[in-house]
Coordinates of N, CA and C in Angstrom, one line a residue:
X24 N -58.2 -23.1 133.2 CA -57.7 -24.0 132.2 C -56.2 -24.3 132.3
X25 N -55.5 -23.0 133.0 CA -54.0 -23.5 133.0 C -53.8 -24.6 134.3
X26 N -54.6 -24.5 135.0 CA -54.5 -25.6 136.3 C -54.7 -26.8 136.0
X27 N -55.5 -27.3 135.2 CA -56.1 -28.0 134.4 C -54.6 -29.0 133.2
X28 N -54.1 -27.9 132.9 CA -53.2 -28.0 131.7 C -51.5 -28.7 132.9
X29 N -51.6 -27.8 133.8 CA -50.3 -28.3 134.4 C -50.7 -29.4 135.5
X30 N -51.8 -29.7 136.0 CA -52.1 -30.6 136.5 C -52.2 -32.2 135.8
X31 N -52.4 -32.0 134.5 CA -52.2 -33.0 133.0 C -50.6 -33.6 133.0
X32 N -49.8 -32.2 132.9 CA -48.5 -32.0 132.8 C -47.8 -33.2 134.2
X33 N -48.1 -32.8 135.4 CA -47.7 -33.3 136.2 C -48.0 -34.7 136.5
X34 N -49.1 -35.3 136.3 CA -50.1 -36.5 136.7 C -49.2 -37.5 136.4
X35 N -48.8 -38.9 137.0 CA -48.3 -39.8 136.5 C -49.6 -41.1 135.9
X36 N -50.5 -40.6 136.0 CA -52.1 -41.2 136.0 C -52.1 -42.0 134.5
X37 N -52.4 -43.1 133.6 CA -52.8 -43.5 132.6 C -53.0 -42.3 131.8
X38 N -54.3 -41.9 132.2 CA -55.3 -41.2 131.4 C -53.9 -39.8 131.1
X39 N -53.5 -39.2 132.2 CA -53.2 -37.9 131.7 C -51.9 -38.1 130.8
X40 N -51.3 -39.7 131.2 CA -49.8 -39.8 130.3 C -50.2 -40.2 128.4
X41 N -51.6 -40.8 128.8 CA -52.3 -40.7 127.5 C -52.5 -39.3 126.6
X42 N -53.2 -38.0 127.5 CA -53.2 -37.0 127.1 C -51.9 -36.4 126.4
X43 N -51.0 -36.8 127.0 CA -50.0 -35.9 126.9 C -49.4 -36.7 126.1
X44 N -49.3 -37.9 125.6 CA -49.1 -38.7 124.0 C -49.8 -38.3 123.0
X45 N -50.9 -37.9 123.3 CA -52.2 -37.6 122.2 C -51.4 -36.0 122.0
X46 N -51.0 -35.6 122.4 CA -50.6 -34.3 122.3 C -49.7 -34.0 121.5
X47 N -48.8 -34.9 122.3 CA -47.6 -34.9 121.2 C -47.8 -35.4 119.9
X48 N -48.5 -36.3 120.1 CA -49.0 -36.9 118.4 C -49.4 -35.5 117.6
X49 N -50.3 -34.8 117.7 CA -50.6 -33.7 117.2 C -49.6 -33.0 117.1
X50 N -48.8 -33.3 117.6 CA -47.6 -32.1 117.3 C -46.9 -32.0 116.0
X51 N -46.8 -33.9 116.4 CA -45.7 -34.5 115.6 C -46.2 -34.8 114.1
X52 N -47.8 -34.5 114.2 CA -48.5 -34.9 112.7 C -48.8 -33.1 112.2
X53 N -48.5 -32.4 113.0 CA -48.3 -31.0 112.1 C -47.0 -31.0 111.6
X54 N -46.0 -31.5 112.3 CA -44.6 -31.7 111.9 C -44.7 -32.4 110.2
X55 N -45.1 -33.5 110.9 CA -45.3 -35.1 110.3 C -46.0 -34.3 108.4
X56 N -47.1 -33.4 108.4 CA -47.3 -32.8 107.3 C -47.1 -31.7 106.9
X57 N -46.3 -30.6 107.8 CA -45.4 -29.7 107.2 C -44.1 -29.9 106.4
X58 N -43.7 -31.3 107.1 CA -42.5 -31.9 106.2 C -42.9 -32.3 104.8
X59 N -44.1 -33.4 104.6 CA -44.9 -34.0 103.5 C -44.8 -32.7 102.6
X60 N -45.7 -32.0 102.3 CA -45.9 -30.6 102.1 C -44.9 -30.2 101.2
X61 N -43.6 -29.7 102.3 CA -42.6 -29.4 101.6 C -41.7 -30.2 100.7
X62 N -41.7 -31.4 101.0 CA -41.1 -32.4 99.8 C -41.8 -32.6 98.9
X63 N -43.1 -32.7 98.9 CA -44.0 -32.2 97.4 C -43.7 -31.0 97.0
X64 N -43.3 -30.5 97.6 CA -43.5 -29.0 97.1 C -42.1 -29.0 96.2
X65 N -41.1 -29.2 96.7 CA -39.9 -29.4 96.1 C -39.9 -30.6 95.2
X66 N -40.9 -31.4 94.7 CA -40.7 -32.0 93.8 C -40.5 -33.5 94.3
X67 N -40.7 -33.5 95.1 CA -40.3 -35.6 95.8 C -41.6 -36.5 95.6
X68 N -41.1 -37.8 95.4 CA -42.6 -38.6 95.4 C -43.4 -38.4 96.4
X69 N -44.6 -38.6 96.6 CA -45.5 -38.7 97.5 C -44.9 -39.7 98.7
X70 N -44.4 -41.1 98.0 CA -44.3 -42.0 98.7 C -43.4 -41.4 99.3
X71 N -42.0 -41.3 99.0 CA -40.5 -41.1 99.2 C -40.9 -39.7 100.3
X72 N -41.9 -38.8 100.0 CA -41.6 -37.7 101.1 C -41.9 -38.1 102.1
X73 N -43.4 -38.9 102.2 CA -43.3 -39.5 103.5 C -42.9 -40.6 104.2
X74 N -42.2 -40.8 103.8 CA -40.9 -41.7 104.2 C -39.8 -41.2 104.9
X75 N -39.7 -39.7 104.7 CA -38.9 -38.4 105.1 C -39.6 -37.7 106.4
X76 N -40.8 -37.5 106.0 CA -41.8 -37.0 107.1 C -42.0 -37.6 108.0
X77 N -41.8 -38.8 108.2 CA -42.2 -39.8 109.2 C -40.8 -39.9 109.8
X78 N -40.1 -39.7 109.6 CA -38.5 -39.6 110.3 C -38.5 -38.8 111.1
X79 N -38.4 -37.6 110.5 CA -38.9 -36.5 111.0 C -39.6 -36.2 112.0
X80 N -40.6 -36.6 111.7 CA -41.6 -36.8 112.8 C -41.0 -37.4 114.4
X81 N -40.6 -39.2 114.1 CA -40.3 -40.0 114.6 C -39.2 -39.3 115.6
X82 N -38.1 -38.2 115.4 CA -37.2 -38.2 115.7 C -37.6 -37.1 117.1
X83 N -38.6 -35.9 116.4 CA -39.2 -35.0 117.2 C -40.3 -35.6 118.3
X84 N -40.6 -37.0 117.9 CA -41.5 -37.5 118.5 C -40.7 -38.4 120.1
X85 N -39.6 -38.6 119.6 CA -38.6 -39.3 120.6 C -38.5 -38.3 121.5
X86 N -37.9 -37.3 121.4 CA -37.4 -36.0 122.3 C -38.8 -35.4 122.8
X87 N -39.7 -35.1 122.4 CA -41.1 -34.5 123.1 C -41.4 -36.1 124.4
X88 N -41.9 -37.3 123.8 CA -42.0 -38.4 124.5 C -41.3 -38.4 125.7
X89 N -39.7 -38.4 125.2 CA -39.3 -38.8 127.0 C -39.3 -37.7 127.8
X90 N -39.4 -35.9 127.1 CA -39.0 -35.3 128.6 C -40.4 -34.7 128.5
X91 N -41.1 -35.1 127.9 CA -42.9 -34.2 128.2 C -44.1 -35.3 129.0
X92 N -44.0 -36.5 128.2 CA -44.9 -37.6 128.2 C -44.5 -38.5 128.9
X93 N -43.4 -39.7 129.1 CA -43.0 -40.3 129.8 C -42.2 -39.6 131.0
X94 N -41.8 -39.0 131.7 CA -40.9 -37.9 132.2 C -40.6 -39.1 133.7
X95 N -41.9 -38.4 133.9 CA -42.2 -40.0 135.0 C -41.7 -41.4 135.0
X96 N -41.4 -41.9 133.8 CA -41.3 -43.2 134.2 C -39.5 -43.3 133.5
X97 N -38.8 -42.6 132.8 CA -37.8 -42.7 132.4 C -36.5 -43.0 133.8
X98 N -35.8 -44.3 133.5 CA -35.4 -44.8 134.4 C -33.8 -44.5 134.0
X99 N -33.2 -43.6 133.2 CA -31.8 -43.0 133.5 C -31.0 -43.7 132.3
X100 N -32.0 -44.9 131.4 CA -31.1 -45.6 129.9 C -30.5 -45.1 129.8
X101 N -29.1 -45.7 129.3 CA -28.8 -45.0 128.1 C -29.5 -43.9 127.0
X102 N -28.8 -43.4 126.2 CA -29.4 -42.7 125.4 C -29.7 -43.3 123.9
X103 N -28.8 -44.0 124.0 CA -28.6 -44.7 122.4 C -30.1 -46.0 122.9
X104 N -29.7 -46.5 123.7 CA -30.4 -47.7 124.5 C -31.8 -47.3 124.1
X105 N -32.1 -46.3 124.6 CA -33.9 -45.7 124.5 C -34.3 -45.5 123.0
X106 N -33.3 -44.5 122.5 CA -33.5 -44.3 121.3 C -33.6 -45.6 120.2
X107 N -32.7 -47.2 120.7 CA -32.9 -47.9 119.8 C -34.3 -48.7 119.8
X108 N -34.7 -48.8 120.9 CA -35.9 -49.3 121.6 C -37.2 -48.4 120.9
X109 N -37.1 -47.0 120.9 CA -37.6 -46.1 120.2 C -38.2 -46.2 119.0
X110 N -37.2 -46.6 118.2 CA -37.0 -46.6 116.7 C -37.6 -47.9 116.7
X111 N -37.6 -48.9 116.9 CA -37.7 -50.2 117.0 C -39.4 -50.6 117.3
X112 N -39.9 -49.8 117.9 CA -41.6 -50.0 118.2 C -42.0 -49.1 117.1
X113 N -41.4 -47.8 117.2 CA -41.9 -47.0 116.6 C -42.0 -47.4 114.9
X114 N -41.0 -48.2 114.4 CA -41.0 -48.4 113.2 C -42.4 -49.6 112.6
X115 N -42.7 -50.2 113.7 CA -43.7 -50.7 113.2 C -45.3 -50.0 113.3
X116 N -45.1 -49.2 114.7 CA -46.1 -48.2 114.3 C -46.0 -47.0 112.7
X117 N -45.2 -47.1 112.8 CA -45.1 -46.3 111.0 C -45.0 -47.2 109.9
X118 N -45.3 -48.4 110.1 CA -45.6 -49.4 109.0 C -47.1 -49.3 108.5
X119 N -47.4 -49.5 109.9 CA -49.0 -49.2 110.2 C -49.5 -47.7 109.3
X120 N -48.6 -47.0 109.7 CA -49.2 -45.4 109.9 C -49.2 -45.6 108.2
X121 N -47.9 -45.6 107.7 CA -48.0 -45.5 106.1 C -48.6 -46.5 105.0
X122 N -49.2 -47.9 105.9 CA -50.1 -48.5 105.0 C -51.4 -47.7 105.1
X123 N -51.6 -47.4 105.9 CA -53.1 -46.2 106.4 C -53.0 -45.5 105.6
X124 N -52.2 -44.5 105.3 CA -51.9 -43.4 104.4 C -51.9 -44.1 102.7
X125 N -51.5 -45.0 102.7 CA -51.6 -45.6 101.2 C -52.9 -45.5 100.8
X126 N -53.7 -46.4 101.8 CA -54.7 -47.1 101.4 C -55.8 -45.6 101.5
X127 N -55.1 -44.5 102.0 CA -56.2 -43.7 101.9 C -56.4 -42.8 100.6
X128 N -54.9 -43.0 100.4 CA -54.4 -42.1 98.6 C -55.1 -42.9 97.7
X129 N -55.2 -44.1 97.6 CA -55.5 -45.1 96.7 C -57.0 -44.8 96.7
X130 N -57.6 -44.7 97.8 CA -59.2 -44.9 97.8 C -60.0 -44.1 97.0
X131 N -58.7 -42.6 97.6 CA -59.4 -41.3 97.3 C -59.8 -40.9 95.9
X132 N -58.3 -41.6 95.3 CA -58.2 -41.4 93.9 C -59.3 -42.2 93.3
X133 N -59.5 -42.8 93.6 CA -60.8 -44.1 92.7 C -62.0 -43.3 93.3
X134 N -62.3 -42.8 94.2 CA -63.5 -42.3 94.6 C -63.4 -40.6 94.0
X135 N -62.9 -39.8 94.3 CA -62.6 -38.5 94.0 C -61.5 -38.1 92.7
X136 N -60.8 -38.7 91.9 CA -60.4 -38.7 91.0 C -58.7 -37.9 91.2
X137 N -58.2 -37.8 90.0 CA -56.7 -37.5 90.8 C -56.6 -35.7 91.1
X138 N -57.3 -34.9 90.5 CA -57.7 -33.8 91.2 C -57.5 -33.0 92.4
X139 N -58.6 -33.8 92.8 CA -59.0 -34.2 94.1 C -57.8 -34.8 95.1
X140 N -57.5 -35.6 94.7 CA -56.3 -36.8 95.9 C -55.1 -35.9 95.6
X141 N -54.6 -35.3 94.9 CA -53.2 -34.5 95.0 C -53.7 -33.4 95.9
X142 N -55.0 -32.8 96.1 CA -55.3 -31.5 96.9 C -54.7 -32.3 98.7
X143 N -56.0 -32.6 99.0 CA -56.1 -32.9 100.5 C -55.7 -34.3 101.1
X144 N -55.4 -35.5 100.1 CA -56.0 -36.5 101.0 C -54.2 -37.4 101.2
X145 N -52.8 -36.4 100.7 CA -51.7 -36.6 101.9 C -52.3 -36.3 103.1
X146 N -52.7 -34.7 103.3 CA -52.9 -34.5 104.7 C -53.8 -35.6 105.7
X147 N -54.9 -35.7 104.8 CA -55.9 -36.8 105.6 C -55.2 -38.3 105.6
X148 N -54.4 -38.3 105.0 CA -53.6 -39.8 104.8 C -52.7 -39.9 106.0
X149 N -51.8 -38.4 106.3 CA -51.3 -38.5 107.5 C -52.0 -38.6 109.1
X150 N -53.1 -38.0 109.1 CA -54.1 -38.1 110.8 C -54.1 -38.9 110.6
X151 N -54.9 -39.8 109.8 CA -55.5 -40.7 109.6 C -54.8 -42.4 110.3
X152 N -53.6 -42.0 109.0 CA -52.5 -42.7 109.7 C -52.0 -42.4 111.3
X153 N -52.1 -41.5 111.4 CA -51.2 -41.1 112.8 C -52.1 -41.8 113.6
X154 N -53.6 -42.0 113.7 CA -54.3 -42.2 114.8 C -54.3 -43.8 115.1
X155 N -54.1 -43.9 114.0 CA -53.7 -45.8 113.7 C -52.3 -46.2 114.9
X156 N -51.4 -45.2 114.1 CA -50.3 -45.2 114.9 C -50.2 -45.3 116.3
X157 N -51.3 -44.1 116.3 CA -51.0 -43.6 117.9 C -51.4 -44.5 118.9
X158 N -52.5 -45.4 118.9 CA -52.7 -46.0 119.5 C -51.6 -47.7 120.1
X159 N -51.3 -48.0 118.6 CA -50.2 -49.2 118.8 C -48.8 -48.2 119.4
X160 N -48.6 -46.9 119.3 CA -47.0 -46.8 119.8 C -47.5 -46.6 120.8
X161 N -48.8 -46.2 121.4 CA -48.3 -45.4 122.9 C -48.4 -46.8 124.2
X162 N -49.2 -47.6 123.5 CA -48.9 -49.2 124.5 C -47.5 -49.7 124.2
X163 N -46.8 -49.5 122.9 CA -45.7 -50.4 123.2 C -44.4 -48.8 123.7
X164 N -44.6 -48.1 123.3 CA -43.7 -47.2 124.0 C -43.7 -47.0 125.4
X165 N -44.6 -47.4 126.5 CA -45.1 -47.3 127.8 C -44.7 -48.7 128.2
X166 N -44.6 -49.5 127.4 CA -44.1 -50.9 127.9 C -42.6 -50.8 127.7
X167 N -42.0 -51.0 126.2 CA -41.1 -51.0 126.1 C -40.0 -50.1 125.7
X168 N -40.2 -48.7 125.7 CA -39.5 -48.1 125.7 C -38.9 -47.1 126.6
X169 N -40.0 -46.7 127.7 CA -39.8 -45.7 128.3 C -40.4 -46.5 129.8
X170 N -40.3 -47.7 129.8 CA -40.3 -48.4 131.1 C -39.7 -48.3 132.2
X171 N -40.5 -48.5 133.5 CA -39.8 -48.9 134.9 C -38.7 -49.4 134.5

């Protein structure tokens, strides 16, 4: 399994730079809802925390992406340069991610009542969202952020 795991690591291949996005997404969506979490927990809107959480996220997601996931293709940018290119794709993938997450709060509540939707369905609002995400950042982050 660990040959397996560092051979992933190493690969400059689609598939395994895919893996290793998909990975970090999971990373960044336990981040992504450990933050959520705690700003409810402290008292913040729903909306407003994750608005916090997705920063968060975004920011840990930047730093894991270039030296774990892209490693290979990072061509020596700037730092500001990458990071504004970064933010800039990524923001519309979190447009995405947090209409996903709305629309999943909103459902829940009309289907499961408000009970129910303050228990579990931030968390499911965040995968949910994130997988939405994941797919539109990791084509334009491979194009335009961490490009030849």
């Amino acid at each position: 399994m660990l040959k397996l795991l560092d051979k992933i690591r190493r690969s400059h291949s689609d598939r395994a730079t895919f893996i290793r996005f998909a990975g970090v997404g999971v990373t960044i969506s336990l981040i992504d809802a450990a933050v959520l979490y705690g700003m409810l927990w402290l008292g913040v809107d729903r909306y407003l925390g994750r608005v916090v959480s997705l920063a968060v996220a975004m920011a840990a997601g930047y730093i894991l992406n270039r030296y774990f996931t892209f490693h290979h293709l990072e061509t020596g940018r700037a730092l500001w340069h990458s990071l504004l290119r970064h933010y800039s794709v990524h923001s519309i993938g979190s447009a995405l991610n947090i209409g996903v997450y709305a629309v999943v709060l909103e459902v829940g509540q009309v289907m499961g009542g408000q009970v129910a939707a303050s228990a579990t369905l931030p968390l499911l609002g965040v995968w949910i969202g994130g997988v939405a995400g994941l797919c539109f950042n990791f084509f334009f982050s491979k194009k335009m952020v961490f490009d030849n």
